[in-house]
Coordinates of C-alpha atoms (C1' of nucleotides) in Angstrom, one line a residue:
Chain J
M209 CA -52.5 -31.1 -82.6
S210 CA -51.3 -33.3 -79.8
V211 CA -53.3 -33.5 -76.6
A212 CA -50.5 -31.7 -74.7
K213 CA -50.4 -28.8 -77.2
T214 CA -54.2 -28.5 -77.1
L215 CA -54.1 -28.3 -73.3
T216 CA -51.4 -25.6 -73.2
S217 CA -53.1 -23.6 -75.9
W218 CA -56.4 -23.8 -73.9
Y219 CA -54.3 -22.8 -70.8
S220 CA -52.8 -19.7 -72.5
I221 CA -56.2 -18.3 -72.9
N222 CA -58.0 -19.6 -69.8
K223 CA -55.3 -19.6 -67.2
R224 CA -56.4 -18.2 -63.9
H225 CA -54.0 -15.7 -62.4
L226 CA -53.2 -16.8 -58.9
P227 CA -50.5 -15.6 -56.6
W228 CA -48.5 -18.8 -56.7
R229 CA -48.4 -18.6 -60.5
E230 CA -46.3 -15.4 -60.3
T231 CA -43.3 -17.1 -58.7
K232 CA -40.9 -20.0 -59.2
D233 CA -39.8 -19.9 -55.5
P234 CA -39.9 -23.5 -54.5
Y235 CA -40.9 -22.5 -50.9
K236 CA -44.0 -20.7 -52.2
I237 CA -44.8 -23.4 -54.7
W238 CA -44.5 -26.0 -52.0
L239 CA -46.7 -24.0 -49.6
S240 CA -49.4 -23.6 -52.3
E241 CA -49.3 -27.3 -53.2
I242 CA -49.6 -28.4 -49.6
I243 CA -52.5 -26.0 -49.0
L244 CA -54.2 -27.0 -52.2
Q245 CA -54.1 -30.8 -51.4
Q246 CA -57.7 -31.9 -50.7
T247 CA -58.7 -28.2 -50.9
Q248 CA -60.3 -26.0 -53.5
I249 CA -58.6 -22.8 -54.6
K250 CA -61.5 -20.8 -53.3
Q251 CA -61.0 -22.2 -49.9
G252 CA -57.2 -22.3 -49.9
L253 CA -56.4 -18.8 -51.3
S254 CA -56.8 -16.8 -48.2
Y255 CA -54.7 -19.3 -46.3
Y256 CA -51.9 -19.0 -48.9
E257 CA -52.0 -15.3 -48.5
A258 CA -51.9 -15.6 -44.7
F259 CA -49.0 -18.0 -44.7
T260 CA -46.8 -16.1 -47.2
D261 CA -47.6 -12.9 -45.3
K262 CA -46.7 -14.2 -41.9
Y263 CA -43.9 -16.6 -43.1
P264 CA -42.4 -15.2 -46.3
T265 CA -39.5 -17.6 -46.3
V266 CA -38.8 -21.1 -45.1
F267 CA -36.7 -19.7 -42.3
D268 CA -39.7 -17.8 -40.9
L269 CA -41.8 -20.9 -41.0
A270 CA -39.0 -23.0 -39.4
N271 CA -38.7 -20.4 -36.6
A272 CA -42.4 -20.5 -35.8
T273 CA -43.9 -22.9 -33.2
E274 CA -46.1 -25.7 -34.3
S275 CA -48.9 -24.2 -32.3
D276 CA -48.6 -21.0 -34.3
V277 CA -48.6 -22.9 -37.6
L278 CA -51.7 -24.9 -36.5
K279 CA -53.4 -21.8 -35.5
L280 CA -52.9 -20.2 -38.9
W281 CA -54.0 -23.5 -40.5
Q282 CA -57.2 -23.6 -38.3
G283 CA -60.3 -24.5 -40.4
L284 CA -58.4 -26.0 -43.4
G285 CA -58.6 -29.6 -42.1
Y286 CA -56.2 -32.5 -42.5
Y287 CA -54.0 -31.0 -39.9
S288 CA -51.2 -33.4 -40.5
R289 CA -50.4 -31.3 -43.5
A290 CA -49.6 -28.4 -41.2
R291 CA -47.6 -30.5 -38.8
N292 CA -45.6 -32.0 -41.7
L293 CA -45.2 -28.6 -43.3
H294 CA -43.6 -27.2 -40.2
A295 CA -41.4 -30.3 -39.6
T296 CA -40.1 -30.1 -43.2
A297 CA -39.4 -26.4 -42.9
K298 CA -37.3 -27.1 -39.9
Y299 CA -35.6 -30.0 -41.6
I300 CA -34.7 -27.8 -44.6
V301 CA -33.3 -25.0 -42.5
N302 CA -31.4 -27.2 -40.0
N303 CA -30.1 -29.9 -42.3
L304 CA -30.1 -28.4 -45.8
N305 CA -29.0 -24.9 -45.0
G306 CA -32.4 -23.6 -46.0
K307 CA -31.9 -24.7 -49.6
F308 CA -34.8 -26.4 -51.2
P309 CA -34.2 -29.9 -52.7
N310 CA -34.4 -29.6 -56.5
T311 CA -35.2 -33.0 -57.8
Y312 CA -38.3 -35.3 -57.7
E313 CA -36.3 -38.0 -55.9
K314 CA -35.0 -35.7 -53.2
L315 CA -38.4 -33.9 -52.7
L316 CA -40.2 -37.2 -52.3
K317 CA -38.1 -38.0 -49.2
L318 CA -39.6 -35.0 -47.3
K319 CA -42.4 -35.4 -44.8
G320 CA -45.7 -34.5 -46.3
I321 CA -44.5 -34.6 -49.9
G322 CA -45.7 -37.6 -51.9
D323 CA -45.7 -38.4 -55.6
Y324 CA -48.1 -35.5 -56.6
T325 CA -46.3 -32.7 -54.7
A326 CA -42.8 -33.9 -55.7
S327 CA -43.9 -34.0 -59.3
A328 CA -45.5 -30.5 -59.1
I329 CA -42.5 -28.8 -57.4
A330 CA -39.9 -30.6 -59.6
S331 CA -41.7 -29.6 -62.8
I332 CA -42.9 -26.1 -61.9
C333 CA -39.7 -24.9 -60.3
F334 CA -37.0 -27.0 -61.9
N335 CA -38.5 -28.1 -65.3
E336 CA -38.1 -31.8 -64.5
H337 CA -40.1 -34.2 -66.7
T338 CA -42.4 -35.4 -63.9
A339 CA -46.1 -35.5 -64.7
V340 CA -48.5 -34.6 -61.9
L341 CA -51.4 -36.9 -61.2
D342 CA -54.1 -35.2 -59.1
G343 CA -57.9 -35.6 -59.1
N344 CA -58.3 -33.3 -62.0
V345 CA -55.8 -35.2 -64.1
Y346 CA -57.4 -38.5 -63.3
R347 CA -60.7 -37.2 -64.4
F348 CA -59.5 -35.8 -67.7
L349 CA -57.5 -38.8 -68.6
S350 CA -60.1 -41.3 -67.6
R351 CA -62.7 -39.5 -69.7
Y352 CA -60.6 -38.6 -72.7
Y353 CA -59.2 -42.1 -73.1
G354 CA -62.2 -43.9 -71.7
I355 CA -60.4 -45.8 -69.0
D356 CA -62.6 -47.3 -66.3
T357 CA -59.9 -48.7 -64.0
P358 CA -60.8 -47.3 -60.6
I359 CA -58.5 -44.4 -59.8
N360 CA -58.2 -45.0 -56.1
T361 CA -56.4 -48.3 -56.4
S362 CA -52.6 -49.0 -56.8
K363 CA -53.3 -50.5 -60.3
G364 CA -55.2 -47.3 -61.3
F365 CA -52.4 -45.1 -60.0
K366 CA -49.8 -47.0 -62.2
I367 CA -51.9 -46.9 -65.3
F368 CA -52.8 -43.2 -65.1
K369 CA -49.3 -42.1 -63.9
A370 CA -47.7 -43.8 -66.9
L371 CA -50.3 -42.2 -69.2
A372 CA -49.8 -38.8 -67.7
Q373 CA -46.0 -39.2 -68.1
D374 CA -46.4 -40.3 -71.7
I375 CA -48.4 -37.3 -72.8
L376 CA -46.4 -34.8 -70.8
D377 CA -45.0 -32.0 -72.9
K378 CA -41.3 -32.4 -72.4
D379 CA -40.6 -29.0 -73.8
N380 CA -42.6 -27.3 -71.1
P381 CA -43.5 -29.5 -68.2
A382 CA -44.3 -26.6 -65.9
E383 CA -47.0 -25.1 -68.1
H384 CA -48.2 -28.5 -69.1
N385 CA -48.8 -29.7 -65.6
Q386 CA -50.6 -26.6 -64.6
A387 CA -52.6 -26.7 -67.8
I388 CA -53.9 -30.2 -67.4
M389 CA -54.9 -29.6 -63.8
D390 CA -56.7 -26.3 -64.6
F391 CA -58.4 -27.9 -67.6
G392 CA -59.6 -30.8 -65.5
S393 CA -60.7 -28.5 -62.8
R394 CA -62.7 -26.0 -64.9
Q395 CA -63.6 -27.5 -68.3
C396 CA -63.7 -31.2 -67.5
S397 CA -65.3 -30.7 -64.1
P398 CA -66.8 -33.5 -62.0
T399 CA -70.4 -32.5 -62.5
N400 CA -71.6 -30.4 -65.4
P401 CA -68.5 -30.5 -67.5
D402 CA -68.6 -28.1 -70.4
C403 CA -68.5 -30.7 -73.2
M404 CA -70.4 -28.5 -75.7
F405 CA -67.5 -26.0 -75.9
C406 CA -64.7 -28.5 -75.2
L407 CA -61.7 -28.6 -77.6
F408 CA -61.7 -32.3 -77.2
N409 CA -65.3 -33.1 -77.9
Q410 CA -64.5 -34.7 -81.2
T411 CA -62.0 -37.1 -79.8
C412 CA -63.0 -37.7 -76.2
V413 CA -64.0 -41.3 -75.7
A414 CA -66.3 -40.7 -72.8
F415 CA -68.1 -38.0 -74.6
R416 CA -68.6 -40.0 -77.8
E417 CA -69.8 -43.0 -75.8
D418 CA -71.9 -40.9 -73.4
K419 CA -69.9 -42.0 -70.3
I420 CA -68.9 -38.6 -69.0
L421 CA -70.7 -39.0 -65.7
K422 CA -69.6 -42.6 -65.3
L423 CA -65.9 -41.6 -65.3
P424 CA -63.6 -41.7 -63.5
Q425 CA -64.5 -44.9 -61.7
K426 CA -63.8 -45.1 -58.0
I427 CA -64.0 -47.8 -55.3
K428 CA -66.8 -46.7 -53.0
A429 CA -65.9 -45.4 -49.6
K430 CA -67.1 -47.2 -46.5
K431 CA -69.9 -45.7 -44.5
P432 CA -68.7 -43.3 -41.8
V433 CA -68.9 -44.5 -38.2
N434 CA -70.9 -42.7 -35.6
K435 CA -69.1 -41.3 -32.5
Y436 CA -70.7 -39.6 -29.5
F437 CA -68.7 -36.7 -28.1
N438 CA -69.5 -34.8 -24.9
F439 CA -67.4 -31.7 -24.3
L440 CA -67.0 -30.3 -20.8
V441 CA -67.2 -26.5 -21.1
F442 CA -66.0 -25.3 -17.7
V443 CA -66.8 -21.8 -16.6
S444 CA -65.3 -20.6 -13.4
D445 CA -66.1 -17.6 -11.3
S446 CA -63.0 -15.9 -12.6
S447 CA -64.0 -16.5 -16.2
S448 CA -61.5 -19.2 -16.9
T449 CA -62.1 -22.5 -18.8
I450 CA -60.2 -25.7 -19.5
L451 CA -58.7 -26.5 -22.9
E452 CA -56.7 -29.7 -23.5
K453 CA -54.3 -30.5 -26.3
R454 CA -55.2 -33.7 -28.2
Q455 CA -52.0 -35.8 -27.9
E456 CA -53.0 -39.1 -29.4
N457 CA -52.8 -40.0 -33.1
G458 CA -56.2 -39.6 -34.9
I459 CA -58.3 -36.6 -35.7
W460 CA -57.1 -33.2 -34.7
K461 CA -53.8 -34.2 -33.3
N462 CA -52.1 -31.3 -31.4
L463 CA -55.2 -29.1 -31.6
Y464 CA -57.1 -28.0 -28.5
Q465 CA -60.5 -28.9 -27.3
F466 CA -62.6 -28.8 -24.2
P467 CA -62.2 -31.9 -22.0
L468 CA -64.0 -34.7 -23.8
I469 CA -66.0 -37.7 -22.6
E470 CA -66.8 -40.1 -25.4
T471 CA -69.8 -42.4 -25.0
K472 CA -71.1 -45.4 -26.9
K473 CA -74.3 -43.7 -27.7
T474 CA -76.1 -40.4 -27.1
A475 CA -75.7 -39.6 -23.4
S476 CA -78.8 -38.7 -21.4
L477 CA -78.4 -36.2 -18.5
N478 CA -78.4 -39.2 -16.1
T479 CA -75.8 -41.3 -17.8
F480 CA -73.7 -38.2 -18.3
Q481 CA -73.9 -37.3 -14.7
S482 CA -72.7 -40.7 -13.7
A483 CA -69.9 -40.4 -16.2
L484 CA -68.9 -37.2 -14.4
K485 CA -68.7 -39.0 -11.1
N486 CA -66.0 -41.2 -12.7
N487 CA -64.1 -38.4 -14.4
S488 CA -60.9 -37.2 -12.8
L489 CA -61.8 -33.5 -13.4
T490 CA -65.3 -33.6 -11.8
S491 CA -65.3 -36.5 -9.3
N492 CA -64.2 -34.2 -6.5
L493 CA -65.6 -31.0 -7.8
D494 CA -68.5 -28.8 -6.7
F495 CA -70.3 -27.8 -9.9
K496 CA -73.5 -27.3 -11.7
V497 CA -74.1 -28.9 -15.1
S498 CA -76.4 -27.9 -17.9
L499 CA -76.7 -29.1 -21.5
Y500 CA -76.0 -26.3 -24.0
N501 CA -77.5 -28.0 -27.1
E502 CA -80.6 -30.0 -26.5
I503 CA -80.4 -31.3 -30.1
E504 CA -77.0 -32.9 -30.7
I505 CA -74.7 -31.3 -33.3
V506 CA -73.6 -33.7 -36.0
H507 CA -70.2 -32.8 -37.3
K508 CA -69.5 -34.7 -40.4
L509 CA -66.0 -35.8 -41.4
S510 CA -65.4 -38.0 -44.4
H511 CA -65.0 -41.1 -42.3
Q512 CA -66.9 -40.4 -39.1
H513 CA -69.9 -38.6 -37.9
L514 CA -69.4 -36.8 -34.5
H515 CA -72.7 -36.5 -32.5
T516 CA -71.8 -33.8 -30.2
K517 CA -73.1 -32.3 -27.0
F518 CA -71.6 -29.4 -25.1
W519 CA -72.2 -29.5 -21.4
I520 CA -71.7 -26.4 -19.4
I521 CA -69.9 -27.0 -16.1
T522 CA -70.3 -24.0 -13.8
T523 CA -67.9 -24.0 -10.8
K524 CA -66.3 -21.6 -8.4
K525 CA -62.8 -22.8 -9.0
L526 CA -61.4 -25.0 -11.8
P527 CA -60.1 -28.5 -10.8
V528 CA -56.9 -27.9 -12.8
P529 CA -55.2 -24.8 -14.1
G530 CA -57.2 -23.3 -16.9
I531 CA -57.0 -20.4 -19.3
P532 CA -58.7 -17.1 -19.3
I533 CA -61.7 -17.2 -21.5
K534 CA -60.6 -13.9 -23.1
N535 CA -57.6 -15.7 -24.5
I536 CA -59.5 -18.6 -26.0
K537 CA -59.0 -17.5 -29.6
D538 CA -55.2 -17.9 -29.3
Y539 CA -55.6 -21.7 -29.5
A540 CA -55.9 -23.8 -32.6
V541 CA -59.2 -25.6 -32.4
P542 CA -61.3 -27.8 -34.7
V543 CA -64.1 -26.0 -36.6
L544 CA -66.6 -27.9 -34.4
I545 CA -65.2 -26.2 -31.3
E546 CA -64.6 -22.9 -33.1
K547 CA -68.3 -22.7 -34.0
F548 CA -69.3 -23.4 -30.5
I549 CA -67.0 -20.7 -29.1
E550 CA -68.4 -18.1 -31.6
E551 CA -72.0 -19.0 -30.7
F552 CA -71.7 -19.5 -27.0
N553 CA -72.0 -16.4 -24.9
F554 CA -69.3 -17.0 -22.3
Chain C
dA262 C1' -53.8 -53.0 -50.2
dA263 C1' -56.8 -50.6 -47.2
dA264 C1' -57.8 -47.4 -43.7
dA265 C1' -57.2 -43.0 -41.5
dC266 C1' -57.2 -38.2 -41.9
dG267 C1' -61.4 -32.4 -42.2
dG268 C1' -64.1 -29.5 -44.0
dG269 C1' -66.5 -27.1 -47.7
dG270 C1' -69.5 -26.9 -51.8
dC271 C1' -73.2 -28.2 -54.6
dA272 C1' -77.6 -30.3 -56.3
Chain A
dT135 C1' -79.7 -32.6 -46.4
dG136 C1' -77.1 -36.1 -48.7
dC137 C1' -73.5 -36.7 -51.7
dC138 C1' -69.1 -35.4 -53.8
dC139 C1' -64.3 -34.0 -53.7
dA140 C1' -59.1 -36.1 -52.7
dG141 C1' -52.9 -36.5 -51.5
dT142 C1' -50.0 -38.6 -47.9
dT143 C1' -49.2 -41.4 -44.1
dT144 C1' -50.1 -45.2 -41.4
dT145 C1' -51.6 -49.8 -40.6

DNA sequence: AAAACGGGGCA
DNA sequence: TGCCCAGTTTT
């Protein structure tokens, strides 16, 4: 039996029943694919349900504000996905009459849709012969064929994309693509793959040569850089605080946070107080300051470690218009801020 | 071609 | 606690 037929027969028995597998609506498939980028099903499922519940059609999503979309996305990370999702929904409604593009080439032009997502939507919704290449597919192919070209290189992409396209079941690309991803995710998992009960354990190169845990090969990531964040948590007599929207490109763009002072290294009380003297919010303000967390909180992102201190600034009146603390949960904030808000007794 | 972009899960 | 996971856009 061909690799493809073995995969689809495995899938017919082991397929997980998930809400986005009950539909061919390209809007719903698109939504699920964007949510599932860089995200495990267990984490993404509740977000998918929240989004389809609040925005059942592309028109509903297009009519929302970006702030609302980011709020619903809060906690999922990689927030450019949410910004691009919203921008693309508006584009489809305003320029394409709400009709979803129905080919790989046209899908690829949309913001937030790259090779993987265009291939997934085109095959699942429109039966186009476009093989998906995600982390699960990379893993299965590299092991089964014993290919040690690093997957996170342009050369690796070309090799594995051609191979995935070559073995694609042209009679049923929709089932095939979902089968190979599910197989890679569950049977051919990163650690502890279930080789003993694997349909391919007679033919898999990596299993025969005992290279399962050496594949796929990847170029190692750089070490994360350390950053030192000091958040200014204002508390006024009238129970208001200050939240600012992050405008600049970089992490958390368009999310809200407490006013931030970044330092070169961990700030002592003394250095922080002199920083406040030069800060436009506090230079002319009558306030008291105390450090909330004596031990800094280290929030780890894939590419930077944020050493964070929350400083409580108590003042009679805020230096700029603020927001009532009782409304603070209306704003989309990073998980780091969300955890503080939940923990801090305002 | 390489870097930037979050957060959760698991050993 | 340290390491692993991973599509798209930007540089």
